[in-house]
Coordinates of C-alpha atoms and ligand atoms in Angstrom, one line a residue:
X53 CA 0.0 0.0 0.0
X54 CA 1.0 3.6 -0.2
X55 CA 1.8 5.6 2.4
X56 CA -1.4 7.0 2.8
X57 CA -1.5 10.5 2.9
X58 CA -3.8 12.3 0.3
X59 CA -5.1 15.6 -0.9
X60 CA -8.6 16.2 -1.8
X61 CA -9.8 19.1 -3.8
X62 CA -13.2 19.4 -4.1
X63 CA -14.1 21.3 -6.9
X64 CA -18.1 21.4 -5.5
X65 CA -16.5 23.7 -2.9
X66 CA -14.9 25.9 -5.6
X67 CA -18.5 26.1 -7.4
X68 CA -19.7 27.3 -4.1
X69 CA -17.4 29.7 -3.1
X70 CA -17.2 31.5 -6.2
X71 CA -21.4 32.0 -6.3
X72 CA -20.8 33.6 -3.0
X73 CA -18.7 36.0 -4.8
X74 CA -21.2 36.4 -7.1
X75 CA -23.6 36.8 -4.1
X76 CA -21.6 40.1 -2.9
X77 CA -20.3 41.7 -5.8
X78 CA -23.8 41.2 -8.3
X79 CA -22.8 44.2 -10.5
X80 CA -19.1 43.2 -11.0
X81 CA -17.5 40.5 -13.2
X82 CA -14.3 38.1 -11.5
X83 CA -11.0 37.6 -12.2
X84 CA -10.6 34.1 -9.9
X85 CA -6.9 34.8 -8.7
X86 CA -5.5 31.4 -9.9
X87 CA -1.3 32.4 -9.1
X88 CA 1.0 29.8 -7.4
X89 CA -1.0 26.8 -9.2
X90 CA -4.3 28.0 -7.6
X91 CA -2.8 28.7 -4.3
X92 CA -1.4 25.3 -4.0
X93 CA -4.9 23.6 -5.6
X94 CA -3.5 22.8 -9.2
X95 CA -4.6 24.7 -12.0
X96 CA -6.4 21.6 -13.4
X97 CA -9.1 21.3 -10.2
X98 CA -9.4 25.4 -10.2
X99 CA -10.4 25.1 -14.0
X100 CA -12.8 22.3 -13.3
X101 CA -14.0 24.0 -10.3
X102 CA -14.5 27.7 -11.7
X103 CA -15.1 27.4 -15.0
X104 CA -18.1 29.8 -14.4
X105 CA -15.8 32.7 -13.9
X106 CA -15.4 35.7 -15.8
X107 CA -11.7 34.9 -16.0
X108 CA -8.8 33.9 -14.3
X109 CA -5.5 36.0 -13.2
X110 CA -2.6 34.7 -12.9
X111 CA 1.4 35.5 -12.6
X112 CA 3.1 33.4 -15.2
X113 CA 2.2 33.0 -18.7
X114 CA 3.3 29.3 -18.5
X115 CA 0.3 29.1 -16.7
X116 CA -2.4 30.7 -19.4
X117 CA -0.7 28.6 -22.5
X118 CA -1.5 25.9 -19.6
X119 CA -5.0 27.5 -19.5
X120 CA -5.4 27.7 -23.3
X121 CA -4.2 24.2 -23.9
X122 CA -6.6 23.2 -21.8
X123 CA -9.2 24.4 -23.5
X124 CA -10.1 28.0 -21.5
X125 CA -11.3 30.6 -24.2
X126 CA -12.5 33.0 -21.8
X127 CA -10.2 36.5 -20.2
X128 CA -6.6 35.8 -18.6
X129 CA -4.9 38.5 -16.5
X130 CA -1.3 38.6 -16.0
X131 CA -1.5 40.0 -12.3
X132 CA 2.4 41.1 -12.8
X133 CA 1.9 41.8 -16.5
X134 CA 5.5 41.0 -18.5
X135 CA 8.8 40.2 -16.9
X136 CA 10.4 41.1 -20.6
X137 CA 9.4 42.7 -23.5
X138 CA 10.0 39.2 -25.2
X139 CA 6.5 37.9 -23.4
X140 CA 4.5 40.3 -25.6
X141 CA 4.2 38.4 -28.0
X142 CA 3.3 35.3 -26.1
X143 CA 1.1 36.8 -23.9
X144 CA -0.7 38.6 -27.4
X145 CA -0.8 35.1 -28.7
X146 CA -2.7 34.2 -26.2
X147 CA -5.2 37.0 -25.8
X148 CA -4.1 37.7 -22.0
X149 CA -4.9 41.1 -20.2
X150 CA -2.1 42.8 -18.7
X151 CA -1.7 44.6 -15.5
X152 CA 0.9 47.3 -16.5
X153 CA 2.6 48.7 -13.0
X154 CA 6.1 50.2 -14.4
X155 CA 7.5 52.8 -16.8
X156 CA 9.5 50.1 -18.3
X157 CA 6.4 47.7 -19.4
X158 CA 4.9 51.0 -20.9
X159 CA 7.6 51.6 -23.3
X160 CA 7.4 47.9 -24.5
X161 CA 4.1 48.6 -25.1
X162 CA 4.5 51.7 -27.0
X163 CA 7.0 50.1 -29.7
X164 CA 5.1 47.2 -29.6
X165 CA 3.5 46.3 -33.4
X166 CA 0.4 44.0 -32.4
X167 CA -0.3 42.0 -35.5
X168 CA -2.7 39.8 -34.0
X169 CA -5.5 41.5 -34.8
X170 CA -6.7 41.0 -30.8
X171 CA -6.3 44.4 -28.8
X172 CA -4.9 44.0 -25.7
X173 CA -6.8 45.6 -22.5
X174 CA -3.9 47.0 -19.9
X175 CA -5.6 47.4 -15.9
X176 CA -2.8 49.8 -15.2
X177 CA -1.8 50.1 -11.6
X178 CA -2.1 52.8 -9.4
X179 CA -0.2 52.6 -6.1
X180 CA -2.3 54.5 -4.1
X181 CA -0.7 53.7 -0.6
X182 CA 0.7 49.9 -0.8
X183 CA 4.0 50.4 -2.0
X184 CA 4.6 47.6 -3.9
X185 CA 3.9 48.1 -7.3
X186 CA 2.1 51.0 -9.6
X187 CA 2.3 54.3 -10.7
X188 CA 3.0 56.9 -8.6
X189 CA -0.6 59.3 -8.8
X190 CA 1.6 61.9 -10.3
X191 CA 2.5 59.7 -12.8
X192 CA -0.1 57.9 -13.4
X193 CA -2.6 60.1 -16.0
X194 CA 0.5 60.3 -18.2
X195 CA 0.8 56.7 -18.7
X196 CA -2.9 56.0 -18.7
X197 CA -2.9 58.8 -22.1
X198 CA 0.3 57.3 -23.9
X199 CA -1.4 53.9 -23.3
X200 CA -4.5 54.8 -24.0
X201 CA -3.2 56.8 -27.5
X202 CA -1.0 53.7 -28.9
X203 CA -4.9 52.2 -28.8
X204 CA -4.9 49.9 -25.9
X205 CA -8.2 49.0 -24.0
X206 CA -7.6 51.1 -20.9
X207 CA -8.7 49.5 -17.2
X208 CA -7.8 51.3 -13.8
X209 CA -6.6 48.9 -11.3
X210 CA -5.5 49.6 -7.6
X211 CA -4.7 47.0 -4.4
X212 CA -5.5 47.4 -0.7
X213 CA -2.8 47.2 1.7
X214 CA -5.3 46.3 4.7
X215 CA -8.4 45.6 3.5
X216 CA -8.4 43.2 6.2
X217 CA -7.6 44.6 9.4
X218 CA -9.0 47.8 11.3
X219 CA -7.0 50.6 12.7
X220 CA -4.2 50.1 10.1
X221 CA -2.5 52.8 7.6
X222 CA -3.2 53.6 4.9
X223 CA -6.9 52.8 5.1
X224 CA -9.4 51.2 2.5
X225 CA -10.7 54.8 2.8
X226 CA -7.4 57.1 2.2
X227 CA -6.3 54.7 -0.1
X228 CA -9.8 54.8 -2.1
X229 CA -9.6 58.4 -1.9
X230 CA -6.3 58.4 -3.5
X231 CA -7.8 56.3 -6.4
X232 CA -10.9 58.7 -6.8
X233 CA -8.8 61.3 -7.4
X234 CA -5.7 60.0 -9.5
X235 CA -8.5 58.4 -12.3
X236 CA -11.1 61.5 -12.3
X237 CA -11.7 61.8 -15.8
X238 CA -10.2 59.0 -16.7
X239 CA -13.0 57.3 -18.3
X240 CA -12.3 53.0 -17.8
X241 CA -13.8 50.1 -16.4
X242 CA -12.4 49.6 -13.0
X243 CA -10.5 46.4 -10.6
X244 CA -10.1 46.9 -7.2
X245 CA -11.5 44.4 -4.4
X246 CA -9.1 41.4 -3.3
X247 CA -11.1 38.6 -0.7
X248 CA -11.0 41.2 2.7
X249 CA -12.4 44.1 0.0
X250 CA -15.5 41.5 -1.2
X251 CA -16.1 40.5 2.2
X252 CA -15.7 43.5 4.6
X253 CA -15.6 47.0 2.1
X254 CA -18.4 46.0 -0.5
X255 CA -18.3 50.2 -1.4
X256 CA -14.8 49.3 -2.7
X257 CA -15.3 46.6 -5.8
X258 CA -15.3 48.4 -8.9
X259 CA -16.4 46.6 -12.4
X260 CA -13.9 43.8 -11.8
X261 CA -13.0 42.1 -8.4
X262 CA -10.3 40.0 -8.0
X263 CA -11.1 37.0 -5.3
X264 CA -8.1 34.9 -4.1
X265 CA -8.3 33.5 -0.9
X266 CA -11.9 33.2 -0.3
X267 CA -12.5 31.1 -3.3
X268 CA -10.3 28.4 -1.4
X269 CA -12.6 28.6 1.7
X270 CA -9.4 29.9 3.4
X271 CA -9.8 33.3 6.0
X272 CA -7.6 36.7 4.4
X273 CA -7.4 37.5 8.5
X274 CA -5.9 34.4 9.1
X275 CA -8.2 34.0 11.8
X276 CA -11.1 31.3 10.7
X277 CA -13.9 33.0 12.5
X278 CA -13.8 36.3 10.7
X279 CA -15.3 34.0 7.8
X280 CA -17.6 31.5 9.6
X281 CA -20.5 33.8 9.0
X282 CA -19.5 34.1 4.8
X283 CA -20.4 30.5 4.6
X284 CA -17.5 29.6 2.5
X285 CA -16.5 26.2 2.1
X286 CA -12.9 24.7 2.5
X287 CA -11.9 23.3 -0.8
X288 CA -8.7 21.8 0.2
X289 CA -8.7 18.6 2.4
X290 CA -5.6 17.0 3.8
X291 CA -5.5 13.6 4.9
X292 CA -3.6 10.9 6.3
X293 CA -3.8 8.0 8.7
X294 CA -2.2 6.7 12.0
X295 CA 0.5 4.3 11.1
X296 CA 1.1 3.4 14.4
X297 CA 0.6 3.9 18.4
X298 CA 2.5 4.4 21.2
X299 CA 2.1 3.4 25.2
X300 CA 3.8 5.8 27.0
X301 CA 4.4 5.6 30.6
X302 CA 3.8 8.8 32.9
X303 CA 7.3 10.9 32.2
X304 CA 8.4 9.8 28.9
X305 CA 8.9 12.1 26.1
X306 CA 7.3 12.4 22.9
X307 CA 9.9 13.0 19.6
X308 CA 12.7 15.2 18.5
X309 CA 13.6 17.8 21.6
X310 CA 11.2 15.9 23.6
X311 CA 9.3 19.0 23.7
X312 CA 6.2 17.1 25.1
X313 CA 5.9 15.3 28.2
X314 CA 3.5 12.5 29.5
X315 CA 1.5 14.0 32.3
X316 CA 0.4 10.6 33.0
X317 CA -0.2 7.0 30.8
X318 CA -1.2 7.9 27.5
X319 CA -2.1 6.6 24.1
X320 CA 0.1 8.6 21.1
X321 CA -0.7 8.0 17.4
X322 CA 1.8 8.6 14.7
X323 CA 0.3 10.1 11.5
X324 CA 2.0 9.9 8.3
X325 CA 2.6 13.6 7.7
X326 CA 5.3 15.6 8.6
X327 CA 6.8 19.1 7.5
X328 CA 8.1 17.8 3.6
X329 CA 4.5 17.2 2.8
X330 CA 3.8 21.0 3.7
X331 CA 2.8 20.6 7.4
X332 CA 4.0 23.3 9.5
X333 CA 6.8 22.3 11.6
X334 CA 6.5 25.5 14.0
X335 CA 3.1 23.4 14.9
X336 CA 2.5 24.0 18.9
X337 CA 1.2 21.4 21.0
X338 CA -2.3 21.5 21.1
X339 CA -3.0 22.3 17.2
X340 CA -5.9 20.3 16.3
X341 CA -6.3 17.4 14.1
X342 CA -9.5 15.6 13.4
X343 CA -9.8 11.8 13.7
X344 CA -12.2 9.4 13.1
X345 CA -13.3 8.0 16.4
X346 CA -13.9 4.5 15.4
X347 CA -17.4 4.9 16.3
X348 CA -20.8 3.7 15.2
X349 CA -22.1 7.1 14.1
X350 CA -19.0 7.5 11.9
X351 CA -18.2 10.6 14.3
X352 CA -14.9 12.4 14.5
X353 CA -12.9 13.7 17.4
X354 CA -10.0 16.6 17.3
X355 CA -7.1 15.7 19.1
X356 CA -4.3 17.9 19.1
X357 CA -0.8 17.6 18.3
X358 CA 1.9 16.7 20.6
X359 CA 5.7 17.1 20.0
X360 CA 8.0 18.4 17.3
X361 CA 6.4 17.9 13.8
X362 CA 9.1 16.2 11.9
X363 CA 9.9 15.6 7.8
X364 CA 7.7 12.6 7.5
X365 CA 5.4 12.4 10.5
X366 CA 3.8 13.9 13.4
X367 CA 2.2 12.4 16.7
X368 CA -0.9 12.9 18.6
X369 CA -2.6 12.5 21.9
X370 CA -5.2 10.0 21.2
X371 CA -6.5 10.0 25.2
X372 CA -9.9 11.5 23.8
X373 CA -9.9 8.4 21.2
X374 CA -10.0 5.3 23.3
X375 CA -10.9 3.4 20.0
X376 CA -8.7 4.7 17.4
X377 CA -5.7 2.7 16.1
X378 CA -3.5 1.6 13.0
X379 CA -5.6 2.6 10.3
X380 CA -7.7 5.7 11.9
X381 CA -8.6 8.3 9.1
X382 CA -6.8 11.8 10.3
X383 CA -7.5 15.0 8.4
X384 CA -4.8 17.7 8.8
X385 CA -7.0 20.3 7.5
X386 CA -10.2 20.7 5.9
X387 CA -13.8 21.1 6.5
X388 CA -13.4 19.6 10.2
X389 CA -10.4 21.4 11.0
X390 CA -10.0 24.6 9.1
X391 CA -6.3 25.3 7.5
X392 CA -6.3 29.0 9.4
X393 CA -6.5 27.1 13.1
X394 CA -3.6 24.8 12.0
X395 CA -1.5 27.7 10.6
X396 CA -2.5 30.1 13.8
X397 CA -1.3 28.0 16.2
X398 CA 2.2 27.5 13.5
X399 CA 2.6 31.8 13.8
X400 CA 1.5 32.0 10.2
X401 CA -1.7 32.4 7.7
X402 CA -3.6 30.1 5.8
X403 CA -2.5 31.2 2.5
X404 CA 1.3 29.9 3.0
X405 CA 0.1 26.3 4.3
X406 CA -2.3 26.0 0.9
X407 CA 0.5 27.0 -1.2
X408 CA 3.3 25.1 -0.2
X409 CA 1.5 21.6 -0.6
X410 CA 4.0 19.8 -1.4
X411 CA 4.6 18.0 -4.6
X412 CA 5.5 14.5 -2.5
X413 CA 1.2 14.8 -1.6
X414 CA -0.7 12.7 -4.1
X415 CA -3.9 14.8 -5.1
X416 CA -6.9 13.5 -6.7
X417 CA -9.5 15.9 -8.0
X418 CA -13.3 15.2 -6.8
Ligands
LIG762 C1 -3.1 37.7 -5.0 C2 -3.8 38.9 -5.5 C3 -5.2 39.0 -5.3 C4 -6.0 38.0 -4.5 O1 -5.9 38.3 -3.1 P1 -6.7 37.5 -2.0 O2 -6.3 38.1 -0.7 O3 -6.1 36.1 -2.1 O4 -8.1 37.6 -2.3 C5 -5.9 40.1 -5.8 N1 -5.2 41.0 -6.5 C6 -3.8 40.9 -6.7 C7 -3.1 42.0 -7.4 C8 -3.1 39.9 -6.2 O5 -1.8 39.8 -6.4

């Protein structure tokens, strides 16, 4: 047999997550932010999953000839736009949108002789407070007006630095303000609202939102209960099993360190995942992992971690699972135990855990 640990991604949960999108933002279309191989998902299972979209965006072109192969005919946004001026052509090929954020791409575009007979439609980047990438908003009507005059389908696109926290600068509202002012005029079709924007600042959207995180179930807060009440669903399920137990007397330590001791007799089970499958090794004692009681209602109990997670495995205390043994179903994270608890109590965010998956996992696609 295998060694049995698994990913499931369950592309119903996609379909659901991306009509609660649709839910709260009615008027605007989506760009389903597909980067990093759908946040870890595989770009396969995210095309199956959210094929209802208005398009998908996305950092590296590999990834939209991957799209196109595939059969996708609908919009692709290159979130970064080119890394050369040798992609233009490539990404013209392929009928992608571009988000243009530096002088540089600008004058590629400018000498650029489009043959394809496809306009390209540039969301041009204003850094109204991030200070990552875009325009300056001194700088920014020029380049909208030499794009704009060398016939490109002009978009205005800005990104919130903390759309999801309170009481942190700049503000949804300064840096809304900001994009008010730099674009007045500017007659264009608008993208503005990441997850935290769709969920918590639905005055924010603009003609084209741009959903990452929540389409994965996951929290942008990092915190699970900021999104218990969106109803989103958890797409990605890790699982695994126990692959053996251990008796240990009152005393004894449990694994590398021996960071955990026995406070009395105790049952620990060793599940088959460790930190080269993408678990976190900074896992504290006491993050949670669901397991399959063994019972006759087909009920689960979370037990939680105990000792250093190491590269291929990671041990529990199974006291509140008097029947599980070699062979118990475990889920790492999931619907039963949602990826933002496991990466809380590892001093990180959902997003990193999702994404780094790692390639040793076996995935099927349901
Ligand atoms: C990644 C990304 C998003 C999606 O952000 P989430 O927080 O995952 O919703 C949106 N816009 C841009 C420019 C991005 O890079």
């Amino acid at each position: 047999m295998n060694r049995p640990i698994l990913a499931t991604i369950h592309t119903e949960a996609f379909r659901h997550n991306l009509s609660r999108v649709r839910e709260l933002a009615p008027e605007s279309k989506i760009w389903s932010v597909v980067k990093a191989k759908a946040y870890g998902h595989n770009l396969e299972a995210a095309l199956k999953g959210l094929e209802s979209t208005d398009g998908f965006a996305l950092l590296d072109i590999v990834d939209a000839q991957w799209l196109r192969d595939h059969g996708w005919g609908g919009r692709i946004l290159l979130l970064e736009g080119l890394f050369s001026r040798e992609e233009l052509e490539l990404a013209s090929q392929l009928k992608c949108d571009l988000v243009i954020h530096s002088q540089k791409q600008v004058e590629w575009l400018e000498s650029y002789q489009n043959h394809s007979g496809h306009p390209i439609s540039i969301f041009l980047k204003l850094n109204s407070g991030m200070n990552r990438l875009g325009f300056q908003p001194d700088q920014y009507r020029t380049a909208f007006h030499r794009l704009h005059a060398s016939g490109y389908h002009m978009h205005h696109m800005t990104h919130f630095a903390n759309a999801d926290q309170v009481d942190r600068s700049p503000s949804v509202g300064l840096q809304l303000e900001c994009f008010d002012k730099a674009t007045e005029g500017l007659d264009a079709p608008s993208s503005l609202a990441n997850s935290a924007v769709i969920l918590w600042h639905r005055n924010a959207l603009g003609d084209w939102v741009r959903p990452g995180i929540m389409l994965y179930g996951v929290s942008p807060t990092g915190v699970h209960a900021d999104i218990v009440r969106s109803e989103l669903q958890a797409v990605m399920q890790l699982r695994s099993e126990i692959i053996d137990i251990q008796e240990l007397k009152k005393g004894y330590h449990v694994g590398y360190g021996g960071r955990y001791q026995a406070p009395e007799d105790m049952r620990i089970g060793v599940v088959a995942c460790g930190y080269a499958d993408g678990y976190p090794r900074h896992a504290e004692d006491g993050t949670p992992v669901w397991l399959d009681a063994g019972d006759e209602q087909g009920d689960g109990i979370i037990c939680p971690i105990v000792g250093q997670v190491s590269m291929d495995m990671l041990t529990v205390d199974l006291r509140a699972a008097p029947n599980a043994k070699i062979g118990s179903v475990v889920e790492l994270w999931g619907s039963e135990v949602p990826v933002d608890d496991v990466a809380q109590m590892s001093g990180t965010i959902g997003y990193e855990l999702i994404c780094a998956l790692a390639p040793r996992v076996p995935v099927v696609i349901k």
